[in-house]
mmCIF file of C-alpha atoms in Angstrom:
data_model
loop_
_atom_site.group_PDB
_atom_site.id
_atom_site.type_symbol
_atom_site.label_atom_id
_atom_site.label_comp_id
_atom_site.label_asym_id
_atom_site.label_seq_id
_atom_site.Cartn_x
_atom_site.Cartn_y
_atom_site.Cartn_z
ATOM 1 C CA UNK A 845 296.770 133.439 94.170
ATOM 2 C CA UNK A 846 295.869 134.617 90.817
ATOM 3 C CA UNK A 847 294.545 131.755 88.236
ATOM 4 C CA UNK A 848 292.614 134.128 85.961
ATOM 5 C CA UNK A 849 292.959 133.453 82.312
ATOM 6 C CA UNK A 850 290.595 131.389 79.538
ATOM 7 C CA UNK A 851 290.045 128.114 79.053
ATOM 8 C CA UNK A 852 288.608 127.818 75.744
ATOM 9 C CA UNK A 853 291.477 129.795 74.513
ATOM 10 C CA UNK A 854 293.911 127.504 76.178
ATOM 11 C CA UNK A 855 292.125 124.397 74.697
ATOM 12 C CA UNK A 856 292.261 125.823 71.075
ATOM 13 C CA UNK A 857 295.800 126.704 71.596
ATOM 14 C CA UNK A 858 296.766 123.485 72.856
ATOM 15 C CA UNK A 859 294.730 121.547 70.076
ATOM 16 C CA UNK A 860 296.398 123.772 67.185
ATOM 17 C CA UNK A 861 300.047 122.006 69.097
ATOM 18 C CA UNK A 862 298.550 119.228 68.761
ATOM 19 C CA UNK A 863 296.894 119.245 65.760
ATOM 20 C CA UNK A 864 299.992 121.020 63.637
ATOM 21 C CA UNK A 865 302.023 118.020 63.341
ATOM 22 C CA UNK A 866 299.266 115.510 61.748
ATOM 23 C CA UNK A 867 299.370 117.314 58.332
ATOM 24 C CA UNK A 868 303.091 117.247 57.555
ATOM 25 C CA UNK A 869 302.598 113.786 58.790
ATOM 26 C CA UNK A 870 299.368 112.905 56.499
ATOM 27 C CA UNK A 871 301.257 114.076 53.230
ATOM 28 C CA UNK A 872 304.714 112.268 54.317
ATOM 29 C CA UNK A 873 302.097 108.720 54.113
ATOM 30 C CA UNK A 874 300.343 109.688 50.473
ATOM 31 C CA UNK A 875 303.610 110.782 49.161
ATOM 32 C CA UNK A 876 305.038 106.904 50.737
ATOM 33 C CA UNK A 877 302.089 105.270 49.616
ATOM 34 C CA UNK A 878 302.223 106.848 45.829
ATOM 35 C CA UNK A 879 306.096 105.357 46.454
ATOM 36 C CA UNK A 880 304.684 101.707 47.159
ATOM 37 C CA UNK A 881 302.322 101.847 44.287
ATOM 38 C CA UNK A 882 304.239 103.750 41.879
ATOM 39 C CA UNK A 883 307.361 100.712 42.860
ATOM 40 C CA UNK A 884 304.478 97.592 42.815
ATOM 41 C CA UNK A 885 302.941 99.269 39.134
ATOM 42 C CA UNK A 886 306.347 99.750 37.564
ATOM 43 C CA UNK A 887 307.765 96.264 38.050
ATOM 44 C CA UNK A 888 304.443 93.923 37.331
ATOM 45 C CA UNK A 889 303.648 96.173 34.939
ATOM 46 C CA UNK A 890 307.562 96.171 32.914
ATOM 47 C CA UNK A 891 307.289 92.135 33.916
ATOM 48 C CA UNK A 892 303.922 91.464 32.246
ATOM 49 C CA UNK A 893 304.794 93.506 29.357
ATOM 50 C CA UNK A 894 307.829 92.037 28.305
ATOM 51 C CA UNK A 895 306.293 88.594 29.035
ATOM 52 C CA UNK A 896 303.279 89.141 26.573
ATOM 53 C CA UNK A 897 305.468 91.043 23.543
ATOM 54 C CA UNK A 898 306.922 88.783 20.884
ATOM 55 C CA UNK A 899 310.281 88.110 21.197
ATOM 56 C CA UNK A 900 312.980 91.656 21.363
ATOM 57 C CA UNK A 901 309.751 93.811 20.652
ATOM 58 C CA UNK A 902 308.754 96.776 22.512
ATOM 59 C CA UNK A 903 305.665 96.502 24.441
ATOM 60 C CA UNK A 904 303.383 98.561 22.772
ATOM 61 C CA UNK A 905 299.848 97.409 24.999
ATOM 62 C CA UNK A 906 301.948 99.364 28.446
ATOM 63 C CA UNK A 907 298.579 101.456 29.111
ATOM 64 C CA UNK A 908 296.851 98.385 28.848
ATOM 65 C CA UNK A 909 298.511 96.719 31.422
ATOM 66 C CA UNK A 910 299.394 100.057 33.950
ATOM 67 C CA UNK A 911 295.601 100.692 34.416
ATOM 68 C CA UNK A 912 294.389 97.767 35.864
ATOM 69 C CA UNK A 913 297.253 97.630 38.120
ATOM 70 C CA UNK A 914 297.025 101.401 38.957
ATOM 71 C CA UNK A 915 292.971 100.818 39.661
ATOM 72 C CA UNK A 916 293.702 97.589 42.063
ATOM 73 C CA UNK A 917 295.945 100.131 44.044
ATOM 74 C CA UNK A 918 293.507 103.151 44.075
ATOM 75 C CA UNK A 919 295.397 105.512 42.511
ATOM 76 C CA UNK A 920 295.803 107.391 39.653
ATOM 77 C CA UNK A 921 298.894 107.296 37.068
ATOM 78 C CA UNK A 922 300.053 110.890 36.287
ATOM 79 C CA UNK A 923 302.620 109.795 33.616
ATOM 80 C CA UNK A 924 304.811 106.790 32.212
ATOM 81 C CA UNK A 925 307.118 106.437 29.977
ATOM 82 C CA UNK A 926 309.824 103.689 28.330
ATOM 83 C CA UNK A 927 312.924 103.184 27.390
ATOM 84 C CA UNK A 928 315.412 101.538 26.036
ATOM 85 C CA UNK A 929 319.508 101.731 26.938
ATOM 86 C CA UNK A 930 320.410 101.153 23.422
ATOM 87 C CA UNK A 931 318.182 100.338 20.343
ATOM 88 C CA UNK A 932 315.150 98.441 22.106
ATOM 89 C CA UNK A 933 316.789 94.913 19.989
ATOM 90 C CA UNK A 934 316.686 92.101 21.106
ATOM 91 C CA UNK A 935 318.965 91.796 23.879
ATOM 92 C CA UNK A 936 318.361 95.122 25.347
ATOM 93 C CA UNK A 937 317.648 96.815 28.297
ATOM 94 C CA UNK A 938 314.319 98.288 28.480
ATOM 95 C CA UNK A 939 313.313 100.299 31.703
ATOM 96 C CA UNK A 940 309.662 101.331 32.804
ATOM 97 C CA UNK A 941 308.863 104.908 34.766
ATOM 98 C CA UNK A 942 305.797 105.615 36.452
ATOM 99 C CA UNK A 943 304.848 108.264 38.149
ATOM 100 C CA UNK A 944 302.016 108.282 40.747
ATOM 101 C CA UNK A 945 301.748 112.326 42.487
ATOM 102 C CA UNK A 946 304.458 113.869 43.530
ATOM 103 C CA UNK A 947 306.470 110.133 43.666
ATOM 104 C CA UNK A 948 308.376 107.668 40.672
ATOM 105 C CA UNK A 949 309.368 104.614 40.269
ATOM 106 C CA UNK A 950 311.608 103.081 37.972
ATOM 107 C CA UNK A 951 311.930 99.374 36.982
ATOM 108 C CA UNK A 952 314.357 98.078 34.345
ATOM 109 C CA UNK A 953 314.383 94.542 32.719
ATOM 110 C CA UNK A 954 316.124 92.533 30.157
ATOM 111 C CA UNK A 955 314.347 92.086 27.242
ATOM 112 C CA UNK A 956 314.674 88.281 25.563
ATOM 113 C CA UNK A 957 318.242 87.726 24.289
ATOM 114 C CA UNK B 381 292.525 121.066 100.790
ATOM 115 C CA UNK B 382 294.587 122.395 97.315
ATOM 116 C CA UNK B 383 296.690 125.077 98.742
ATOM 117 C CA UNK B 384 298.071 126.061 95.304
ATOM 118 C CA UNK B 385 297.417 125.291 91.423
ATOM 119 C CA UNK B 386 300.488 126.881 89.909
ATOM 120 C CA UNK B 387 302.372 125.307 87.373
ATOM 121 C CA UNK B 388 302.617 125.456 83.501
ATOM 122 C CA UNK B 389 301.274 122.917 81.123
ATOM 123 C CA UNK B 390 303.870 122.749 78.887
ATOM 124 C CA UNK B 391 305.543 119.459 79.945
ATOM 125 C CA UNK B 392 302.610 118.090 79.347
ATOM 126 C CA UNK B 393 302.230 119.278 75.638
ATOM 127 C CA UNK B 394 305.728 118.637 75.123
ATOM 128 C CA UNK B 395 304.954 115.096 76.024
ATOM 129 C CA UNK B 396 302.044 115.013 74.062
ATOM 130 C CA UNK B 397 303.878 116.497 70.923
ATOM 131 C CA UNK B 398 306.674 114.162 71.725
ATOM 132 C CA UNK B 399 304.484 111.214 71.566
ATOM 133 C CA UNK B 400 302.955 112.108 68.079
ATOM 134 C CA UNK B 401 306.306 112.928 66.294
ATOM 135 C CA UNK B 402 307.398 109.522 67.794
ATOM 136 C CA UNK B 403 304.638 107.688 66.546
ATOM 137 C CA UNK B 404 305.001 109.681 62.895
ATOM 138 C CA UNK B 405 308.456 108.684 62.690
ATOM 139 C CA UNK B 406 308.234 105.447 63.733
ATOM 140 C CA UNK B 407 305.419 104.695 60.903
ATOM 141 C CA UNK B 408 306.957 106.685 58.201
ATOM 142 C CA UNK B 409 310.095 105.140 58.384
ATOM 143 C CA UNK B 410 308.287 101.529 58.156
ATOM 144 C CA UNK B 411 306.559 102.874 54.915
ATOM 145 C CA UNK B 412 310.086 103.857 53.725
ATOM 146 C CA UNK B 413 311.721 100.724 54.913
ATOM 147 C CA UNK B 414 308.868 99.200 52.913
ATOM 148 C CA UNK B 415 309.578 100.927 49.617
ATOM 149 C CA UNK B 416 313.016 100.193 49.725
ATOM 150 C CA UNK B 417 312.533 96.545 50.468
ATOM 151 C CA UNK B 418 310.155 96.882 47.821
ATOM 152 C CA UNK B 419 312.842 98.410 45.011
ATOM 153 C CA UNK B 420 315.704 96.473 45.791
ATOM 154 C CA UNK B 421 313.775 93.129 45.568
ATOM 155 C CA UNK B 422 312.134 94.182 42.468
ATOM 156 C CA UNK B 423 315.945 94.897 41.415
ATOM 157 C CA UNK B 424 317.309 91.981 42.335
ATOM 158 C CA UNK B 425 314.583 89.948 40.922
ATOM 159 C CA UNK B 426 315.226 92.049 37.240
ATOM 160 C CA UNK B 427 318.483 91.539 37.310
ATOM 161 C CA UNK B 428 318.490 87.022 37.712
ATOM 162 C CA UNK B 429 315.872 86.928 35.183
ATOM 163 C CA UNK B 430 318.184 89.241 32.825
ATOM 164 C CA UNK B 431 321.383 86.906 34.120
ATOM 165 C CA UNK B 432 320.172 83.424 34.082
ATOM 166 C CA UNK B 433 318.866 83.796 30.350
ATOM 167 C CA UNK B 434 321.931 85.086 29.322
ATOM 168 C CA UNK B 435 323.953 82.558 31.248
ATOM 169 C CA UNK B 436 321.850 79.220 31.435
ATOM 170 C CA UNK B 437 323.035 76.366 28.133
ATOM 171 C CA UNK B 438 320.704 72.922 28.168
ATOM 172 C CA UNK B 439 318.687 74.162 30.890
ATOM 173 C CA UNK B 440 321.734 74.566 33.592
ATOM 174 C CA UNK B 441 322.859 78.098 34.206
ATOM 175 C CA UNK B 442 326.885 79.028 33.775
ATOM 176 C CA UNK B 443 328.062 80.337 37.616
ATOM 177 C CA UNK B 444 330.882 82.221 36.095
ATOM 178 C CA UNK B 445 328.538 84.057 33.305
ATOM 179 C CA UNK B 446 325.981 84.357 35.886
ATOM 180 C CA UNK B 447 327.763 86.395 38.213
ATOM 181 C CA UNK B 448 329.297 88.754 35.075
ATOM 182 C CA UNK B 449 325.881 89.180 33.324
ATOM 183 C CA UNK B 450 324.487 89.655 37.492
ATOM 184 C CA UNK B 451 327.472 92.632 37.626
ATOM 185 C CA UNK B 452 326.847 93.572 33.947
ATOM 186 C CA UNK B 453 322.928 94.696 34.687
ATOM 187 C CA UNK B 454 323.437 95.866 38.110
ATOM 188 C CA UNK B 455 326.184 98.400 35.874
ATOM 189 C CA UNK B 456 323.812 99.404 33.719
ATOM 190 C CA UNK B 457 319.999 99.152 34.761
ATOM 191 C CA UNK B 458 318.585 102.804 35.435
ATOM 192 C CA UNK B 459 316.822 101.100 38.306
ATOM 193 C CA UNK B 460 319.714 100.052 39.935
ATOM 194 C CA UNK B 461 321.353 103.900 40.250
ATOM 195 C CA UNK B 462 319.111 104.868 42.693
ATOM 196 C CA UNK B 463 320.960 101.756 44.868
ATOM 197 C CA UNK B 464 323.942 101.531 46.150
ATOM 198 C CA UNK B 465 325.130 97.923 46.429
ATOM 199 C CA UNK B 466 326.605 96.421 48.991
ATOM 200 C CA UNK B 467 327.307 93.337 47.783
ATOM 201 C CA UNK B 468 325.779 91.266 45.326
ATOM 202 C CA UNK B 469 326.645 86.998 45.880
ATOM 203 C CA UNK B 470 325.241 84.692 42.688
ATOM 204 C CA UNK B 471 324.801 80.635 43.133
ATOM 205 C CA UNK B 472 323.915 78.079 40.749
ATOM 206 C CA UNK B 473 322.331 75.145 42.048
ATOM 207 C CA UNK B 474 321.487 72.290 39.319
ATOM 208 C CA UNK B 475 318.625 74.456 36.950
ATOM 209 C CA UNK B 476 318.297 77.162 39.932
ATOM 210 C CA UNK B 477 320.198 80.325 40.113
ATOM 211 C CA UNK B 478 320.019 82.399 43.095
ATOM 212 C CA UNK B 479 320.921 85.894 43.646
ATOM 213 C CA UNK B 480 321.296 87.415 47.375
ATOM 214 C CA UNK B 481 321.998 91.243 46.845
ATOM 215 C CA UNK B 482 322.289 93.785 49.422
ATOM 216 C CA UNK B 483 322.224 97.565 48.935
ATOM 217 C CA UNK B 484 320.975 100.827 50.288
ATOM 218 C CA UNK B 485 318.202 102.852 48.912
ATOM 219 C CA UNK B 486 319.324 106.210 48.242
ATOM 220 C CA UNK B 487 317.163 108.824 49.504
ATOM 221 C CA UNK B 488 313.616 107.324 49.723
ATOM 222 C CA UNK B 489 311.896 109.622 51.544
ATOM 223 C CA UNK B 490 314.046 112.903 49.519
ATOM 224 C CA UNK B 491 315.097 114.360 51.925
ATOM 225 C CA UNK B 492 318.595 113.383 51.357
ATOM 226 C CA UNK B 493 318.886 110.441 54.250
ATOM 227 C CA UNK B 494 319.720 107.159 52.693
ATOM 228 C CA UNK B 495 317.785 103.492 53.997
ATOM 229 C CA UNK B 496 319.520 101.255 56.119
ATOM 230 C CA UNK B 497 321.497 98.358 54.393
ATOM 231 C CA UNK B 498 318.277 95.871 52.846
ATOM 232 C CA UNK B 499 319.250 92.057 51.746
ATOM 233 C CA UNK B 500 316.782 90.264 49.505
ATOM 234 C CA UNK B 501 316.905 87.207 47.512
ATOM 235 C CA UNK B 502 316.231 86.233 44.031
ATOM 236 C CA UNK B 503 316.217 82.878 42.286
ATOM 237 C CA UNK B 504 315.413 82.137 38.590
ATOM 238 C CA UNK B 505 314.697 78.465 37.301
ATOM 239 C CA UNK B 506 314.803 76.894 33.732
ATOM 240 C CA UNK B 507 311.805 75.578 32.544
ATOM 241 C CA UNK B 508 310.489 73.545 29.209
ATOM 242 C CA UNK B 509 307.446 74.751 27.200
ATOM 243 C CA UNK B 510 305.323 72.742 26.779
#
């Protein structure tokens, strides 16, 4: 019986199998967890904002109010923007993006009729 | 006495890979289930604050304008197109109105498989200032 061969090149080989599969895996949970924060920021944020504007007004103070929320979450806000369905009156619908990474959330609300 | 040591180890790294890409699935579609709880509560939750102002007279909210202005924003909200509804049931109960909506996330992890069918409830009150 033959059982030549070597070991430390079968252990590399067989870590590399093993090993492969964990960074696909790592950047499927930050791009999930940007998700989850990106979702959370977006709709506290859009709530707060609308909450603490005077009646049919844009929310001007948005920055204001993402950062804190983006800090208490770890992670950093690549981009937001808002916008309105029609003319941001009273009435209207006004919608929050944030992006976190690679991920985005949206979040719309009503603002005060 | 070991008369022979022949074999392969490659069941044993197919278990072995099978056991991580079971475990990765399993958590990564928790985190997704997660996020899509996640949107269509923060939907649902949007759209009874938009309905019950629009819909409430002398604190009590208006069933019938309820479930339109419910309809109305689930229409037209940009965070609502990423969801498909499945059905979207309004109540009115004395100054409380209550919205049970259930819908699919579309896509959450982008690779073009939609979430499995989420409920959530959302209830909005009238309140006096003080």
């Amino acid at each position: 019986m033959d059982d030549a061969g070597s070991s430390p090149l079968e252990a590399v080989a067989l870590l590399l199998v093993l090993v492969l599969p964990i960074a696909p895996a790592l950047a499927l949970y930050q791009h999930l967890s940007d998700s989850l924060a990106a979702e959370s920021i977006a709709r506290h944020a859009l709530r707060s904002a609308v909450l603490s504007q005077e009646k049919g007004e844009v929310p001007r103070q948005l920055g204001a109010v993402i950062e804190p929320l983006a800090v208490s979450w770890g992670k950093d806000i690549s981009s937001f923007s808002v916008s309105c369905l029609d003319s941001c009156q009273a009435g209207d619908l006004l919608s929050l993006r944030v992006h976190v990474g690679a991920a985005w959330a949206i979040q719309t609300a009503g603002l005060e009729p | 006495m070991i008369r022979s040591d022949r074999g392969t180890i490659a069941p044993l790294i197919a278990i072995y890979l099978s056991i991580i890409l079971l475990v990765a699935f399993g958590s990564v579609s928790v985190i997704a289930a997660l996020v899509a709880s996640n949107r269509v509560q923060g939907v649902a939750d949007m759209a009874i604050l938009y309905a019950h102002d629009r819909s409430v007279t002398a604190g009590i909210p208006n069933q019938a304008k309820l479930s339109y202005e419910i309809v109305l924003f689930l229409q037209r909200a940009p965070s609502a197109q990423r969801l498909i509804i499945v059905s979207a049931a309004a109540q009115v109960n004395a100054d409380t109105s209550t919205l049970r909506m259930c819908a699919r996330y579309q896509n959450p992890l982008g690779i073009g498989v939609d979430s499995a069918i989420i409920c959530r409830e959302s209830k909005g009150k009238s309140f006096l200032l003080p």
